[in-house]
């Protein structure tokens, strides 16, 4: 099989940054023909010492217009894929499938005034791509990024989030972004404390945002721990907010790829 006929391309690792012993970010080169929509994910492949390849799906952190690809990963103890991935060094090869996919994209919603992005852990990744795409700033009046981690040091990409408003193409829209960090296992200045579901139930999340979660005005993207995704969906369902399907547009879209 020729390289062009393969379902993946071979990309070079440009940068690896360790955030904590169990979290790291990586950047690779990008094939000139690779296209994706902000919010989508792609499968990455790592070749093991025995020559076999292991694949896992990763949301893309970078903008669709960047010349590189950024990813955010957790190290799963004993995990076949992340153990191999975390050992890679700058200059090593990573396989990237040619086809991106996923449902956490803005075209899931046909209307809406306020966009809520609810992410836990590495589930924040697709939202960072969306926030670097001009379309979201034009489409919604307010954008609420809710990013939950166990400890403050696990809140990644803080400089990217804080500097979005300094980008020339976003400067006049920067006021639309409401950023709410959450830390669940410790108290941290400037961050809420508690599970996302608890903060929705007791109203604290909406008070912090200054925005109500309503079926009429809110559109919600959820990504992260599968239990959080399911529990949050159920809470929103109690507010008459339904999954957005191609045959029935709704108010909620979720991603489960692990």
Phi, psi and omega in degrees: 000131179284160181301323182291335181272346179291156182276005182219165173239159178261118182245157183259135178286121183264330185200142175225126180235126178270123180270313175218175177302341183243003180228138177209158177245152177217152179231135178235167170294167181232128177297139184300334182265001183280126180236144175205160175260140180307128182107346182277168176236166180219152178274134176252145180238139177238130179271124182277171182300330181275004177093349178282159182243135177250137183240142173215153180272137179224131172292148181269127181277324186287167179285151175300346184257358178286156180271002180227174178238130178250143178222156182234124187228150172254147175268115177273119181307120181076003181290131184300318185279305186293332176297318178291316183298317183292345180272348182293150180237164177306132182100343178286166183259137175234136179271135181233120178299149183287337187252118174271155180209180177131159186248359180273060181236156186296337181287001173289341184242133180265347181206198179116147180257317184245132177254124176254129177245106184253112183227143173240140177056226181289354177294353176285342188309307182297332181289329178292324175293315180300319183290344177266001180259126186300331185304318185295326182288331177282324190282326186242150178282323179223142180234118183251110177265116178248115187236113184251136176220162180290316181233155182301324182292345179273356177282102184271167173057032181295322180293322178298313181297314184290338184259004180304317182293346180273350179288136186303319184284351180246352189309315184282354180250358187304330182294345182285338186274128174242113183256124181236099174282147178230134175237124189267335188251005178202162175273135181218130180304132177086358180241147173285161180234124180136165178288149180306317181298319178296319182289335173284315183298319183270001176083358185293325181295315180293324177295319180294324181279334186071023183223137178271145174270103182228151179296329182291314189252337188266140170235132192234127172253133183233132178210136178150213179308127183305324179293319177297317180300312181295315181295320180292320177302317181295320178297317181290329177298326178294343177258020178065031177255122187248159174299139179272117179245159182300325180272347182212092179303139181223205187246352188227139172225142183228162175228128174231107179230019171217000000 
